[in-house]
Short mmCIF file of C-alpha atoms and ligand atoms in Angstrom, two decimals:
data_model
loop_
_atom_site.label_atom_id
_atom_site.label_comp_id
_atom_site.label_asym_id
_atom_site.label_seq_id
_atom_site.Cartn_x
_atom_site.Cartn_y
_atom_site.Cartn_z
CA UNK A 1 0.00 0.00 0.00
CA UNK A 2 1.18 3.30 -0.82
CA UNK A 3 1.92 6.02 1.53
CA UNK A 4 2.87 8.68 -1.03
CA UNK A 5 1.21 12.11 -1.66
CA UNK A 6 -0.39 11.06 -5.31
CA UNK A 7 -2.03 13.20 -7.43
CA UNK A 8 -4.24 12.81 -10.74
CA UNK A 9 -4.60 15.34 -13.14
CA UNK A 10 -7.82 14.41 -15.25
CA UNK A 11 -9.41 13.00 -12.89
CA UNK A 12 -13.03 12.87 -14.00
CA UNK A 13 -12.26 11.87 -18.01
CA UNK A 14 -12.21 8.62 -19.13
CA UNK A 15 -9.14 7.16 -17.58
CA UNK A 16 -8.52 9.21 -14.62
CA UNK A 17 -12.27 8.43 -13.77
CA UNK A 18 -10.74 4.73 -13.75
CA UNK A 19 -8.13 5.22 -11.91
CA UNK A 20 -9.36 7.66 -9.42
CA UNK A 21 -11.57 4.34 -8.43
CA UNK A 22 -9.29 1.70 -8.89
CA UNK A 23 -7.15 3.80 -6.17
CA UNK A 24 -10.07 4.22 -3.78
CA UNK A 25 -10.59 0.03 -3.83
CA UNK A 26 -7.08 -0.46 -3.23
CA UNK A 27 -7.23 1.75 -0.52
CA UNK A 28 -4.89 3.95 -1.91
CA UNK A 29 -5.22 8.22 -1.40
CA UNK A 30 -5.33 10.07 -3.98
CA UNK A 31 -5.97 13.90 -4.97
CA UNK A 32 -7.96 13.97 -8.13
CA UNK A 33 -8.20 17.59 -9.66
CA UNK A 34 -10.05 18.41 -13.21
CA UNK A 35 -11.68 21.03 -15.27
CA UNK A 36 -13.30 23.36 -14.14
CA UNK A 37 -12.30 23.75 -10.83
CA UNK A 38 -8.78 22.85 -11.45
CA UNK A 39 -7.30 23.77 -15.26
CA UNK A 40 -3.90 22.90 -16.41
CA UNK A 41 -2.51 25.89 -17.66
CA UNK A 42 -3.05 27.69 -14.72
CA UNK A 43 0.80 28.02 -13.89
CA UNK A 44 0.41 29.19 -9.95
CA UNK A 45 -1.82 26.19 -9.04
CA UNK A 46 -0.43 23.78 -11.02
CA UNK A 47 3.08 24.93 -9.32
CA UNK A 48 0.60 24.56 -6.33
CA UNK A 49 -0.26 21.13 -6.70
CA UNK A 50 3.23 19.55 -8.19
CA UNK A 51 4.90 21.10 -4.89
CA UNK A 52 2.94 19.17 -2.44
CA UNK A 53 2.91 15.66 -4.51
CA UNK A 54 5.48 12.80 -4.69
CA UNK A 55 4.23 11.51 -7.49
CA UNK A 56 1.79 12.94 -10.23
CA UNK A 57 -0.20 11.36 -13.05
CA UNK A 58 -1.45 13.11 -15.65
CA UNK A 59 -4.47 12.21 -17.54
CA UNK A 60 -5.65 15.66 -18.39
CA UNK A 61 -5.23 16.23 -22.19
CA UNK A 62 -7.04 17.91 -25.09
CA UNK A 63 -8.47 14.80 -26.48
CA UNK A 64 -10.63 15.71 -29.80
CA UNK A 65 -8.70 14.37 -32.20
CA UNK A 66 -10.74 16.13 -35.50
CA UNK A 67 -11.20 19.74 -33.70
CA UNK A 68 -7.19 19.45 -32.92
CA UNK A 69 -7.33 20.14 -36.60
CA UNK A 70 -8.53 23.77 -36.46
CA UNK A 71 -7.60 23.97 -32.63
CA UNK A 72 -3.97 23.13 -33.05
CA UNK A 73 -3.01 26.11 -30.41
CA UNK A 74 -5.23 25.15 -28.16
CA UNK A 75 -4.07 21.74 -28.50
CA UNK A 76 -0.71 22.37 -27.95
CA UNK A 77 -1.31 24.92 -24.72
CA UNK A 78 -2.85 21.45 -23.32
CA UNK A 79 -0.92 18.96 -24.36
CA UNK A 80 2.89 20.52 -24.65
CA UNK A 81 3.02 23.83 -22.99
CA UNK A 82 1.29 23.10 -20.22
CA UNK A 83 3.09 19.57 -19.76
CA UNK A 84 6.44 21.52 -20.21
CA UNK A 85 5.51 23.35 -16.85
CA UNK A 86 4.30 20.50 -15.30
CA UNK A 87 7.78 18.86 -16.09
CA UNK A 88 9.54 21.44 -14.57
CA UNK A 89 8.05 21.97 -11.52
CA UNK A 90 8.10 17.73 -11.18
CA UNK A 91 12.29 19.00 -11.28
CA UNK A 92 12.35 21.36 -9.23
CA UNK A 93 10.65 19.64 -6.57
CA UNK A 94 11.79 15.71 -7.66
CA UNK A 95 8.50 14.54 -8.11
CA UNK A 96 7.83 11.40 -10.39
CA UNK A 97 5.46 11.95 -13.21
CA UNK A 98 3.34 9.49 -15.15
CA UNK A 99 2.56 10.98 -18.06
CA UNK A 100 -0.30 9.20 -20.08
CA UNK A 101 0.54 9.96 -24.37
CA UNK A 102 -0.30 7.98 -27.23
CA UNK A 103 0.19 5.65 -30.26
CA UNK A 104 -0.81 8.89 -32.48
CA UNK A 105 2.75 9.79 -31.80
CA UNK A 106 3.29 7.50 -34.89
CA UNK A 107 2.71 7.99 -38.52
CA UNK A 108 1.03 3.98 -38.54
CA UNK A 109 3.63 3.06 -41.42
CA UNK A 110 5.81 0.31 -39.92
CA UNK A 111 4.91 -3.15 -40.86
CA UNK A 112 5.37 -4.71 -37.31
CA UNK A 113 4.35 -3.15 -34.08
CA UNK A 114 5.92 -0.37 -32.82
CA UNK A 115 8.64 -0.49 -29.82
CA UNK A 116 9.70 2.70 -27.32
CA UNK A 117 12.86 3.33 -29.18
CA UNK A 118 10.76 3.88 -32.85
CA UNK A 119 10.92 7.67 -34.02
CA UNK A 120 7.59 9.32 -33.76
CA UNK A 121 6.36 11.15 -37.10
CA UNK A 122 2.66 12.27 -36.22
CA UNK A 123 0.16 12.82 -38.75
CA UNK A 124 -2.24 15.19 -37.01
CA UNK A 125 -2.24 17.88 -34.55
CA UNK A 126 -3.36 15.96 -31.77
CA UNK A 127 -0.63 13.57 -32.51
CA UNK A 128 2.01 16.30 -33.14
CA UNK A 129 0.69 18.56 -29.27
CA UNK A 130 1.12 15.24 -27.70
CA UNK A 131 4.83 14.33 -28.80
CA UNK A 132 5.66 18.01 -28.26
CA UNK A 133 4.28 17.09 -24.72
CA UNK A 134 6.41 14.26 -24.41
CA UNK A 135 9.69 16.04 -25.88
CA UNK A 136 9.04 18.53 -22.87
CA UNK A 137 8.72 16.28 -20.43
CA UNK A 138 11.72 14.58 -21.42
CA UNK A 139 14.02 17.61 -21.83
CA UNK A 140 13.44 18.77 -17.82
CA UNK A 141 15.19 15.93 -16.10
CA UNK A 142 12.56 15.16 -14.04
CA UNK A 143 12.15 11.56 -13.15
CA UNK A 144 9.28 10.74 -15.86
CA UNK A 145 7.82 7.68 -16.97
CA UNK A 146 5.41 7.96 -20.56
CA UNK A 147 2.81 5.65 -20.68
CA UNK A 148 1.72 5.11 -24.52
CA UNK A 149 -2.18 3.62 -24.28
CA UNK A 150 -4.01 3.26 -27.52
CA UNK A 151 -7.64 2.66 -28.33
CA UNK A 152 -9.15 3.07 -24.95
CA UNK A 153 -12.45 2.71 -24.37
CA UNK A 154 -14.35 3.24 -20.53
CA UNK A 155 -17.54 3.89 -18.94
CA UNK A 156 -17.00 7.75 -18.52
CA UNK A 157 -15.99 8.99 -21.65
CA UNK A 158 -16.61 8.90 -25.69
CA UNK A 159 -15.07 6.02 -27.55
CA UNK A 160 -15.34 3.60 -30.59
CA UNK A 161 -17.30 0.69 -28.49
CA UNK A 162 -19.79 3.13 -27.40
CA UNK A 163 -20.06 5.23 -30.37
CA UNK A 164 -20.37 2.16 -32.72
CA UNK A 165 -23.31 0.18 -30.20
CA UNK A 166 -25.07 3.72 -30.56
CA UNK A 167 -25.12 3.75 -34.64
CA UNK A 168 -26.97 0.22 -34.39
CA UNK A 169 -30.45 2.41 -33.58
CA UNK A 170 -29.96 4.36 -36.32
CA UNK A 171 -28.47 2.18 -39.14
CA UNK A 172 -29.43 -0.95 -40.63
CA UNK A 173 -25.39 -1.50 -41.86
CA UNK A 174 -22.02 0.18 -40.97
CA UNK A 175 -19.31 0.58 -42.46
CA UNK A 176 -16.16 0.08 -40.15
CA UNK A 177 -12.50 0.23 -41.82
CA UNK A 178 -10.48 -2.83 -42.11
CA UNK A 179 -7.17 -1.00 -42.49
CA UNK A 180 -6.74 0.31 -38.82
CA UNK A 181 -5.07 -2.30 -36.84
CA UNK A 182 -4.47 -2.35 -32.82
CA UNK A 183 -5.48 -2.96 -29.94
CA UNK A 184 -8.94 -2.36 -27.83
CA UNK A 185 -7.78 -1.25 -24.37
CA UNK A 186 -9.68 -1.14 -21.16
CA UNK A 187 -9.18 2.24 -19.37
CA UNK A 188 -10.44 -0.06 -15.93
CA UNK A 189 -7.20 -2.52 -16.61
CA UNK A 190 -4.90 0.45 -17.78
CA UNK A 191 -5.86 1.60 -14.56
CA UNK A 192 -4.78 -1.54 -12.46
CA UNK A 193 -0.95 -1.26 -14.32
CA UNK A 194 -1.42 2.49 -13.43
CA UNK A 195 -1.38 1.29 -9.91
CA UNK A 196 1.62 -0.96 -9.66
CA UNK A 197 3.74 1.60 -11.45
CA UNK A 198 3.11 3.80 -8.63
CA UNK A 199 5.24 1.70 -6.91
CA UNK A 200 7.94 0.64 -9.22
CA UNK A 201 8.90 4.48 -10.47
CA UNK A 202 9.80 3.06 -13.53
CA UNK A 203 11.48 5.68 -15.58
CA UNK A 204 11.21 6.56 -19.37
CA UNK A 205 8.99 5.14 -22.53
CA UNK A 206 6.35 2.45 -21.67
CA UNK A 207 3.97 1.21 -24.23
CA UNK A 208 0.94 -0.03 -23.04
CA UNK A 209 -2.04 -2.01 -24.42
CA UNK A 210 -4.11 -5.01 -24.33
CA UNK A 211 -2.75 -8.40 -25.67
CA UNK A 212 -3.30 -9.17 -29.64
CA UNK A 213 -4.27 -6.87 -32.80
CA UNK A 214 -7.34 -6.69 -34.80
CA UNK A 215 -8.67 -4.35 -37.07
CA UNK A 216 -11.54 -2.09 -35.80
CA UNK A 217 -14.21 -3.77 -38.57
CA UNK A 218 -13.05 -7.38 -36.97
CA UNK A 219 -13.52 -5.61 -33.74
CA UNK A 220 -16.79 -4.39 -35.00
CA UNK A 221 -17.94 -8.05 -35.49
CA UNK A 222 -16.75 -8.92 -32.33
CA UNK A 223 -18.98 -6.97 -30.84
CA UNK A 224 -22.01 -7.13 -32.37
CA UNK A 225 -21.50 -11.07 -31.77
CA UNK A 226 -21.20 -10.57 -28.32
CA UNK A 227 -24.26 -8.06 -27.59
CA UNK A 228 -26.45 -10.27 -30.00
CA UNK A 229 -26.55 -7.01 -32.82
CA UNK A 230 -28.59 -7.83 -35.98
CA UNK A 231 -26.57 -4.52 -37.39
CA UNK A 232 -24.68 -5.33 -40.80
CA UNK A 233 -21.08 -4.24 -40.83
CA UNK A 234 -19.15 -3.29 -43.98
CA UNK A 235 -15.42 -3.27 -44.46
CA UNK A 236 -14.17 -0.01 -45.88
CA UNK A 237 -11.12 1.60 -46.00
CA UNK A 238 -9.99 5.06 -44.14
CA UNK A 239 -9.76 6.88 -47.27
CA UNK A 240 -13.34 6.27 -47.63
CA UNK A 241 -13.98 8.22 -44.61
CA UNK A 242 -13.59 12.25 -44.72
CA UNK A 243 -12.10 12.96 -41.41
CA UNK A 244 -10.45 16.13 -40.42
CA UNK A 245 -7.55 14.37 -39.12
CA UNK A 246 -5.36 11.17 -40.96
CA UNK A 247 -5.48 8.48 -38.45
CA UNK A 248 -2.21 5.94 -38.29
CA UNK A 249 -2.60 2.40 -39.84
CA UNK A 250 -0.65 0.86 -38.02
CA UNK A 251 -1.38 1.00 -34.04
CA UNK A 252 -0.02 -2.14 -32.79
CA UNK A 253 2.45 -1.84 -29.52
CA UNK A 254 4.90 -4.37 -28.87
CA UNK A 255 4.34 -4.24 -24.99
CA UNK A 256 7.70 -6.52 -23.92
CA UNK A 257 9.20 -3.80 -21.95
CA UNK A 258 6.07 -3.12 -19.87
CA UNK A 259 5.19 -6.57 -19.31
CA UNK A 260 8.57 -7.38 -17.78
CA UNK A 261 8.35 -4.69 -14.58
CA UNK A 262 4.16 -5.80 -14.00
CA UNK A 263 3.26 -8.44 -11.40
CA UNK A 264 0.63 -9.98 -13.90
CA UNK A 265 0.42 -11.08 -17.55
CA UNK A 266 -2.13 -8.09 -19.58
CA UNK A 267 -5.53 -9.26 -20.49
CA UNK A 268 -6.41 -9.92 -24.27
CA UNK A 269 -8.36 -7.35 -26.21
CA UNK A 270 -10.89 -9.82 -26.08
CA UNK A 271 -10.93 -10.74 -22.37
CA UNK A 272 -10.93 -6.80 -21.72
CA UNK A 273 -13.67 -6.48 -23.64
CA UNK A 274 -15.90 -9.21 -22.84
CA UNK A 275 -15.71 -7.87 -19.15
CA UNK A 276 -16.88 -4.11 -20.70
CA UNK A 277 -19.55 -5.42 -22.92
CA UNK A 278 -20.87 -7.67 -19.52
CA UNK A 279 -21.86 -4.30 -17.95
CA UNK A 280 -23.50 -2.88 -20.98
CA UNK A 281 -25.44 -5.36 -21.61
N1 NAP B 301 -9.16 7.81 -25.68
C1 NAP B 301 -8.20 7.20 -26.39
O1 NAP B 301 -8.47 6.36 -27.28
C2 NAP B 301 -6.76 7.49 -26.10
C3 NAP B 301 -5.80 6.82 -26.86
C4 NAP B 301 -4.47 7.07 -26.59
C5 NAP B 301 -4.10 7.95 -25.60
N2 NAP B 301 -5.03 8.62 -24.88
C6 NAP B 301 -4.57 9.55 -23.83
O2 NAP B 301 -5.12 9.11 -22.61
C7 NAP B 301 -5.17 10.22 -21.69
C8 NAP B 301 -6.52 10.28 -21.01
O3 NAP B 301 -7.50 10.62 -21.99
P1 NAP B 301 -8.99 10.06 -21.92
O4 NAP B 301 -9.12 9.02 -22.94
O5 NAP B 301 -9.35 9.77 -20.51
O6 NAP B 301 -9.78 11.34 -22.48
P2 NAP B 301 -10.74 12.37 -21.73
O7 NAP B 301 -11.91 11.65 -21.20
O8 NAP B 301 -10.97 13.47 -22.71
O9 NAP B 301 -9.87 12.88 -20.51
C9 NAP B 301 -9.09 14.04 -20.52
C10 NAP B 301 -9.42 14.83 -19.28
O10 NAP B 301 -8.62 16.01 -19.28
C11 NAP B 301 -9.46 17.11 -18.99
N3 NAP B 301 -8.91 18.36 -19.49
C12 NAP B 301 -8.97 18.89 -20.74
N4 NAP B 301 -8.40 20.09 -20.77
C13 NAP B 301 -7.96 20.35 -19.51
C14 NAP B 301 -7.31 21.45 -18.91
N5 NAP B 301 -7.00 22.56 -19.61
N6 NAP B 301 -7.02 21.38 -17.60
C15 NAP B 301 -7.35 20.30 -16.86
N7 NAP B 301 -7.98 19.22 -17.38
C16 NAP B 301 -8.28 19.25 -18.70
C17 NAP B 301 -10.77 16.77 -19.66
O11 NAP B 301 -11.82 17.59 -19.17
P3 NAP B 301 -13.07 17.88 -20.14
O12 NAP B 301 -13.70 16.57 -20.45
O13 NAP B 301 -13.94 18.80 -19.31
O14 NAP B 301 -12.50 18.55 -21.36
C18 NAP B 301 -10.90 15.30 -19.28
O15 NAP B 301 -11.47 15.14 -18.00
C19 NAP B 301 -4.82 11.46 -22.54
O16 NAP B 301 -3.47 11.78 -22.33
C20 NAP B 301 -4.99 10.98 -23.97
O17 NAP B 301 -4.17 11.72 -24.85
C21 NAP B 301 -6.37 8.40 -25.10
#
């Protein structure tokens, strides 16, 4: 049991929701702060907060990938300058930072999955405010750990699970593309590893995700299967679909590094699932 002064930044989106609660049932205390009450780029509190913590995570990000598009600056405040303070205030005061960033770091174009030491080459704003973030971070000397997550999906917050089960009142078919490959992540079991890092300190690049690949329109069928949907589902491809922002191919984390340092093997995509698409039922 910890015995640390921990806080989490983001604590009411999707993940920090997850891990606000996964502290609370391992009896673990935790100060959760989020928007409004609490906003990232406010320099004096944030100084505030980092002084009296031992270790920080940070969940709180500017998370609309197609708006990123025409809200690059604001993008980047979030997501770089405001984790460029963060980073040095964790220096100045030696506190350990777990900084939650992304496979959209990557451009999607390597054939095999993609390992800590592979050169990011973002495609899209979001991608390119949340490397910027992690160059920051990097550059203070603060003792940081970045957790890469991809495709998470939760109870408190938008995602492709919950967005897709909604369609099926309004469409007979979708179409889901077959070219996006990774993996479906639980932000409840992101949440668990979230935990026992708090006690390693590991420091640097982590990539995190569920076990196994699939494409989202195999994911797609997946689920429909499971929840017993009559919905049709299409394979396209995503140049089919206008979006604001490219989205990388290839997604796929090799997670060796990660699993060495955790206490328990990671759940596959479709275990994780299963378990979310239980409680929606
Ligand atoms: N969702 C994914 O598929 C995915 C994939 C890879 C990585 N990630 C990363 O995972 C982390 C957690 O994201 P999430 O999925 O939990 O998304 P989320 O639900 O949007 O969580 C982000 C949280 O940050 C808050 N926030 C935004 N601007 C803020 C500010 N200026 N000051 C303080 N808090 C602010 C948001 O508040 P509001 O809701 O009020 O704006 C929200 O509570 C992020 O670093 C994200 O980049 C997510």
């Amino acid at each position: 049991m910890s015995n640390q002064r921990i806080v989490v930044l983001g604590a009411n989106g999707m993940l920090g929701s997850d891990v606000m609660a996964e502290f609370a049932k391992a009896g673990i205390e935790a100060k959760g702060f989020d928007l409004p009450q609490f906003d990232i780029t406010d320099i004096k509190r944030l100084g505030d907060i980092i002084e009296q913590a031992d270790a920080v995570i940070n969940c709180a990000a500017y998370t609309d990938v197609e708006k990123a598009q025409t809200e690059a600056e604001l993008a980047h405040t979030i997501n770089a300058d405001a984790v460029g303070r963060l980073a040095h205030f964790a220096w100045e005061n030696q506190t350990w930072v777990l900084h939650i960033s992304t496979d959209f770091v990557f451009d999607g174009q390597k054939k095999t999955p993609y390992v800590e030491e592979d050169v990011p080459n973002p495609i899209n704003e979001y991608g390119k405010s949340k490397l910027a973030g992690e160059e920051q971070l990097i550059l203070s000397g603060c003792p940081y750990c970045i957790m890469r997550v991809e495709w998470t999906y939760g109870d408190n917050g938008n995602n492709f699970v919950k967005k897709l089960v909604s369609l099926t009142n309004e469409r007979d078919s979708i179409g889901v593309v077959d070219d996006q490959i990774g993996s479906p992540t639980a932000t409840v079991e992101t949440a668990k590893v979230i935990r026992q890092l708090i006690d390693k300190k590991p420091q640097g690049i982590y990539h995190y995700a569920a076990d196994g690949y699939v494409s989202r329109y195999d994911m797609a069928k997946y689920i429909f299967e499971k929840l017993n949907i009559n919905t049709k589902v299409e394979p396209c491809k995503s140049s089919n679909f206008k979006t604001a922002a490219q989205r990388p191919l290839n997604s796929r984390f090799n997670c060796d590094k990660i699993k060495r340092i955790l206490d328990e093997p990671i759940p596959d995509w479709q275990k994780q699932l299963d378990d979310f698409l239980g409680k929606l039922k």
